[in-house]
CSV table of C-alpha atoms in Angstrom, one decimal:
chain,number,residue,atom,x,y,z
A,552,MET,CA,76.4,90.2,-32.9
A,553,SER,CA,73.8,88.2,-31.6
A,554,HIS,CA,72.4,85.0,-33.3
A,555,ASP,CA,69.5,84.7,-31.8
A,556,THR,CA,66.0,83.5,-33.9
A,557,PRO,CA,63.3,86.8,-33.8
A,558,ASN,CA,59.8,85.9,-32.7
A,559,PRO,CA,57.3,85.9,-35.1
A,560,PRO,CA,55.7,89.1,-35.6
A,561,ARG,CA,52.8,89.1,-33.4
A,562,SER,CA,50.3,89.4,-35.7
A,563,ALA,CA,50.2,86.1,-36.1
A,564,THR,CA,50.7,84.9,-33.1
A,565,SER,CA,47.1,87.1,-32.2
A,566,GLY,CA,45.9,84.7,-35.9
A,567,ASN,CA,46.5,81.8,-34.8
A,568,ALA,CA,45.1,82.4,-31.6
A,569,ALA,CA,41.9,84.0,-33.3
A,570,ARG,CA,41.1,80.5,-35.4
A,571,TRP,CA,41.8,78.0,-32.0
A,572,HIS,CA,39.1,80.5,-30.2
A,573,MET,CA,36.8,80.6,-34.0
A,574,LEU,CA,37.4,76.0,-34.3
A,575,CYS,CA,36.0,75.7,-30.1
A,576,ALA,CA,33.1,77.6,-30.6
A,577,ALA,CA,32.4,75.9,-33.7
A,578,ALA,CA,32.6,72.7,-32.3
A,579,ALA,CA,31.2,73.5,-29.1
A,580,SER,CA,28.2,74.9,-31.5
A,581,THR,CA,27.8,71.7,-32.9
A,582,ALA,CA,27.1,69.7,-29.6
A,583,LEU,CA,24.7,71.9,-28.4
A,584,ALA,CA,22.7,71.4,-32.0
A,585,ALA,CA,22.9,67.8,-31.1
A,586,CYS,CA,21.3,67.9,-28.0
A,587,VAL,CA,18.8,69.7,-29.0
A,588,THR,CA,17.8,67.7,-32.3
A,589,ASN,CA,18.5,64.5,-30.7
A,590,PRO,CA,17.5,64.0,-27.0
A,591,PRO,CA,17.3,60.9,-25.1
A,592,ALA,CA,14.4,58.6,-24.9
A,593,PRO,CA,12.9,59.1,-21.8
A,594,SER,CA,13.0,56.1,-19.5
A,595,PRO,CA,9.9,54.2,-19.7
A,596,ALA,CA,7.8,55.3,-16.6
A,597,PRO,CA,7.6,52.5,-13.6
A,598,ALA,CA,4.3,49.9,-13.8
A,599,PRO,CA,2.5,50.6,-11.0
A,600,ALA,CA,2.4,49.0,-7.6
A,601,PRO,CA,0.0,46.6,-7.0
A,602,ALA,CA,-2.7,47.6,-4.7
A,603,SER,CA,-2.3,46.7,-1.0
A,604,ALA,CA,-4.2,46.9,2.3
A,605,THR,CA,-2.1,49.9,3.0
A,606,THR,CA,-3.3,52.0,0.1
A,607,GLY,CA,-7.2,51.3,1.0
A,608,ALA,CA,-7.2,49.2,-2.5
A,609,ALA,CA,-9.3,46.3,-2.3
A,610,ALA,CA,-7.8,43.0,-3.5
A,611,PRO,CA,-10.2,40.6,-5.9
A,612,ALA,CA,-11.2,38.0,-3.2
A,613,THR,CA,-9.7,34.1,-4.1
A,614,SER,CA,-9.9,31.3,-2.1
A,615,SER,CA,-7.2,29.3,-0.9
A,616,ALA,CA,-9.4,26.6,0.5
A,617,ALA,CA,-8.8,23.2,-1.8
A,618,PRO,CA,-11.7,21.1,-2.7
A,619,ARG,CA,-12.7,18.7,-0.2
A,620,ALA,CA,-12.4,15.7,-1.5
A,621,ALA,CA,-14.9,13.0,-1.7
A,622,PRO,CA,-14.3,10.1,1.8
A,623,ALA,CA,-12.1,7.2,0.7
A,624,ALA,CA,-13.8,4.5,-0.2
A,625,PRO,CA,-14.0,1.2,2.8
A,626,THR,CA,-11.0,-1.5,1.7
A,627,CYS,CA,-12.8,-3.8,3.7
A,628,GLU,CA,-16.6,-5.1,4.9
A,629,THR,CA,-18.5,-5.8,8.6
A,630,LEU,CA,-19.5,-9.4,8.8
A,631,PRO,CA,-22.6,-9.7,8.4
A,632,THR,CA,-25.2,-11.2,11.0
A,633,MET,CA,-26.5,-14.6,10.7
A,634,SER,CA,-30.2,-15.6,12.3
A,635,ASN,CA,-30.6,-19.2,13.2
A,636,ASP,CA,-32.4,-20.5,10.4
A,637,LYS,CA,-29.0,-19.5,8.6
A,638,LYS,CA,-26.8,-20.9,10.8
A,639,VAL,CA,-28.5,-24.3,10.7
A,640,ALA,CA,-28.4,-24.2,6.6
A,641,VAL,CA,-25.1,-23.2,7.1
A,642,GLY,CA,-23.8,-25.8,8.9
A,643,ALA,CA,-25.9,-28.7,6.6
A,644,ALA,CA,-24.2,-27.1,3.9
A,645,ILE,CA,-21.0,-27.9,5.4
A,646,GLY,CA,-21.7,-30.6,6.3
A,647,ALA,CA,-22.5,-32.0,2.7
A,648,LEU,CA,-19.5,-30.0,1.1
A,649,SER,CA,-16.8,-31.0,3.7
A,650,GLY,CA,-17.8,-33.4,7.0
A,651,ALA,CA,-17.5,-30.6,9.3
A,652,VAL,CA,-20.2,-30.3,12.2
A,653,ILE,CA,-20.4,-26.0,12.5
A,654,GLY,CA,-24.1,-26.6,12.9
A,655,SER,CA,-24.1,-28.5,16.4
A,656,GLN,CA,-21.0,-26.6,17.8
A,657,ILE,CA,-22.6,-23.4,18.1
A,658,LYS,CA,-21.8,-22.2,21.1
A,659,GLY,CA,-21.1,-19.0,23.5
A,660,ASN,CA,-23.7,-15.5,23.1
A,661,ARG,CA,-25.8,-14.7,20.6
A,662,THR,CA,-23.3,-12.1,18.6
A,663,GLN,CA,-21.0,-14.6,18.6
A,664,HIS,CA,-23.3,-16.9,17.3
A,665,ALA,CA,-24.0,-14.4,13.9
A,666,VAL,CA,-20.1,-13.7,13.7
A,667,THR,CA,-19.1,-17.2,13.1
A,668,GLY,CA,-22.4,-18.1,11.2
A,669,ALA,CA,-21.3,-15.1,8.7
A,670,LEU,CA,-17.6,-16.0,8.6
A,671,GLY,CA,-17.9,-20.3,8.2
A,672,GLY,CA,-21.1,-20.3,5.5
A,673,ALA,CA,-18.2,-17.4,3.8
A,674,LEU,CA,-15.3,-19.9,3.4
A,675,VAL,CA,-17.8,-22.9,2.6
A,676,GLY,CA,-18.9,-20.2,-0.2
A,677,ALA,CA,-15.3,-20.0,-1.2
A,678,LEU,CA,-14.3,-23.6,-1.1
A,679,ALA,CA,-17.7,-24.4,-3.5
A,680,GLY,CA,-15.9,-24.3,-7.0
A,681,SER,CA,-12.5,-26.2,-5.3
A,682,ALA,CA,-11.5,-29.6,-6.5
A,683,PHE,CA,-10.9,-30.4,-2.7
A,684,LYS,CA,-13.8,-28.9,-1.0
A,685,ASN,CA,-14.8,-32.9,-0.2
A,686,ASP,CA,-10.9,-32.9,1.2
A,687,ILE,CA,-11.1,-30.2,3.8
A,688,ASP,CA,-12.6,-30.1,6.8
A,689,VAL,CA,-14.2,-26.9,8.0
A,690,GLU,CA,-15.5,-27.0,11.8
A,691,GLU,CA,-16.1,-24.4,14.1
A,692,GLN,CA,-14.1,-23.9,17.4
A,693,ALA,CA,-15.1,-23.0,21.2
A,694,ASP,CA,-13.3,-20.0,20.6
A,695,GLY,CA,-15.2,-18.6,17.9
A,696,SER,CA,-12.7,-19.0,15.0
A,697,VAL,CA,-13.6,-21.3,11.9
A,698,ARG,CA,-10.7,-24.3,11.3
A,699,LEU,CA,-9.6,-25.5,7.9
A,700,LYS,CA,-8.1,-28.8,8.2
A,701,ILE,CA,-6.2,-29.6,5.4
A,702,PRO,CA,-4.1,-32.6,4.4
A,703,GLY,CA,-0.2,-32.3,3.4
A,704,ARG,CA,-0.7,-34.2,0.9
A,705,LEU,CA,-3.2,-31.5,-1.3
A,706,MET,CA,-0.2,-29.2,-0.1
A,707,PHE,CA,3.1,-29.8,-0.3
A,708,ALA,CA,5.3,-33.1,-1.9
A,709,SER,CA,6.0,-35.3,0.3
A,710,GLY,CA,9.4,-33.8,2.8
A,711,GLN,CA,8.8,-30.1,0.9
A,712,SER,CA,7.6,-27.2,2.1
A,713,SER,CA,6.8,-25.7,-1.7
A,714,LEU,CA,3.5,-24.9,-1.8
A,715,SER,CA,2.0,-26.9,-4.4
A,716,PRO,CA,0.6,-25.4,-8.0
A,717,GLY,CA,-2.6,-27.3,-8.0
A,718,PHE,CA,-3.7,-25.8,-4.4
A,719,GLN,CA,-3.0,-22.7,-4.8
A,720,SER,CA,-6.3,-21.3,-6.7
A,721,THR,CA,-8.2,-22.7,-3.6
A,722,LEU,CA,-5.5,-20.9,-1.0
A,723,ALA,CA,-6.1,-17.9,-3.2
A,724,ASN,CA,-10.1,-18.5,-2.8
A,725,VAL,CA,-9.9,-18.9,0.7
A,726,THR,CA,-7.2,-15.2,0.7
A,727,THR,CA,-10.0,-13.7,-1.2
A,728,THR,CA,-12.6,-14.4,1.4
A,729,VAL,CA,-11.1,-13.8,4.2
A,730,LYS,CA,-8.9,-10.5,3.6
A,731,LYS,CA,-12.7,-8.5,2.5
A,732,TYR,CA,-13.9,-8.6,6.2
A,733,CYS,CA,-12.8,-6.2,8.4
A,734,GLY,CA,-10.6,-7.5,11.7
A,735,VAL,CA,-10.9,-10.9,10.4
A,736,THR,CA,-7.2,-12.4,11.2
A,737,VAL,CA,-5.6,-16.0,10.0
A,738,ARG,CA,-3.0,-18.3,11.8
A,739,VAL,CA,-1.9,-21.0,10.1
A,740,VAL,CA,-0.3,-24.3,12.2
A,741,GLY,CA,1.6,-27.2,10.6
A,742,HIS,CA,2.0,-30.3,11.9
A,743,THR,CA,4.1,-33.6,10.7
A,744,ASP,CA,4.0,-37.6,11.5
A,745,ASN,CA,6.8,-38.8,13.8
A,746,VAL,CA,8.6,-40.2,10.9
A,747,GLY,CA,12.6,-38.9,10.8
A,748,ASP,CA,14.1,-37.1,14.0
A,749,ARG,CA,11.8,-34.4,16.4
A,750,ARG,CA,14.2,-31.5,15.1
A,751,SER,CA,13.6,-31.5,11.3
A,752,ASN,CA,9.6,-32.6,12.0
A,753,GLN,CA,9.5,-29.2,13.6
A,754,SER,CA,11.3,-27.3,11.2
A,755,LEU,CA,9.3,-28.9,8.3
A,756,SER,CA,6.5,-27.5,9.9
A,757,ASP,CA,7.8,-24.3,10.6
A,758,GLN,CA,8.7,-24.2,6.8
A,759,ARG,CA,5.3,-25.3,6.1
A,760,ALA,CA,3.2,-23.2,7.6
A,761,ARG,CA,5.3,-19.8,6.9
A,762,ALA,CA,4.8,-20.8,3.1
A,763,VAL,CA,0.9,-20.6,3.4
A,764,GLN,CA,1.3,-17.2,5.0
A,765,GLY,CA,3.8,-15.7,2.8
A,766,PHE,CA,1.2,-16.8,0.0
A,767,MET,CA,-1.7,-15.2,1.4
A,768,GLN,CA,-0.2,-12.0,2.2
A,769,ASN,CA,1.5,-12.0,-1.7
A,770,GLN,CA,-2.2,-12.7,-2.8
A,771,GLY,CA,-2.7,-9.4,-1.1
A,772,MET,CA,-4.1,-9.9,3.2
A,773,GLU,CA,-2.2,-7.7,4.9
A,774,ARG,CA,1.2,-8.7,7.2
A,775,MET,CA,-1.0,-8.2,10.9
A,776,ARG,CA,-3.6,-10.1,9.7
A,777,VAL,CA,-2.0,-13.2,9.5
A,778,PHE,CA,0.7,-15.6,11.3
A,779,ALA,CA,2.5,-18.7,11.1
A,780,GLU,CA,3.7,-21.2,13.3
A,781,GLY,CA,5.1,-25.0,13.7
A,782,HIS,CA,3.5,-27.5,15.7
A,783,GLY,CA,5.8,-30.8,14.4
A,784,GLN,CA,4.6,-34.1,15.7
A,785,ASP,CA,3.4,-33.1,18.6
A,786,GLU,CA,-0.1,-33.0,18.3
A,787,PRO,CA,-1.5,-36.5,16.4
A,788,ILE,CA,-4.8,-36.9,15.6
A,789,ALA,CA,-4.4,-40.7,14.2
A,790,PRO,CA,-2.0,-43.4,15.9
A,791,ASN,CA,1.7,-43.2,14.1
A,792,THR,CA,1.8,-47.0,13.6
A,793,ASN,CA,0.3,-46.9,10.7
A,794,GLU,CA,0.0,-45.1,7.3
A,795,GLU,CA,-3.3,-44.2,7.4
A,796,GLY,CA,-3.1,-42.4,10.5
A,797,ARG,CA,0.5,-40.9,9.7
A,798,GLN,CA,-1.1,-39.2,6.7
A,799,GLN,CA,-4.1,-37.2,8.6
A,800,ASN,CA,-1.2,-36.7,11.1
A,801,ARG,CA,0.5,-34.5,8.4
A,802,ARG,CA,-1.4,-31.8,7.9
A,803,VAL,CA,-2.1,-28.0,8.0
A,804,GLU,CA,-4.7,-26.1,10.2
A,805,VAL,CA,-5.7,-22.7,9.1
A,806,TYR,CA,-7.6,-21.2,11.9
A,807,VAL,CA,-9.5,-17.8,10.8
A,808,ARG,CA,-10.9,-15.8,13.4
A,809,PRO,CA,-13.7,-12.9,13.2
A,810,PRO,CA,-13.2,-9.7,14.9
A,811,ALA,CA,-13.7,-9.3,18.6
A,812,SER,CA,-17.3,-8.9,19.7
């Protein structure tokens, strides 16, 4: 006798399948309704492409050129010319102020006269307010430069190379005058007496000349317009046999040269 489990009635199996198909149909109907009643939002339309030469649309005219800058103001002046009458007056003024002889030493061509006379006059003006104006010789040289011969005692303490504070305003005025004229250059030369050994005197004269050079550069004088050198004890202008002569030999000479004509 067989104990196999009997199969369910066919009618029951068919009923389950029918219910399954009904559930699937209902789910599909619900999903379709959702798609119809809630459609996805449309994507935004792309922005129109800018007009280009290929589309034939003209772009608005724009100017790419930067506004033209105004010309820079000149940083220096041209030395003025000077008539013969004015040169004589300058010579007299310099003689009265500092014992110079510019008026009687004008040589060379007329153009150089005018340039040198104007430069000498400008330097006299720079020294006019100085307490040391009567101690500084201003003299025109044969090469067209103007020499300022300055006693060392005005500028430096004995044996020292630091510029005396009391003389700095005078040197600043000279520098301001010189640097404003285009092409004017300066050569600073230091000198000593013969007291001490030659090497020490040479070194001291170098250091003093460089001190003047450095001060003028710090006042705005371009580096390539001011030069310095020391001549030690080799170029005395008075005998070194007494203190008066040695004092004259201890000096700094500043040669101010106008631009080449």
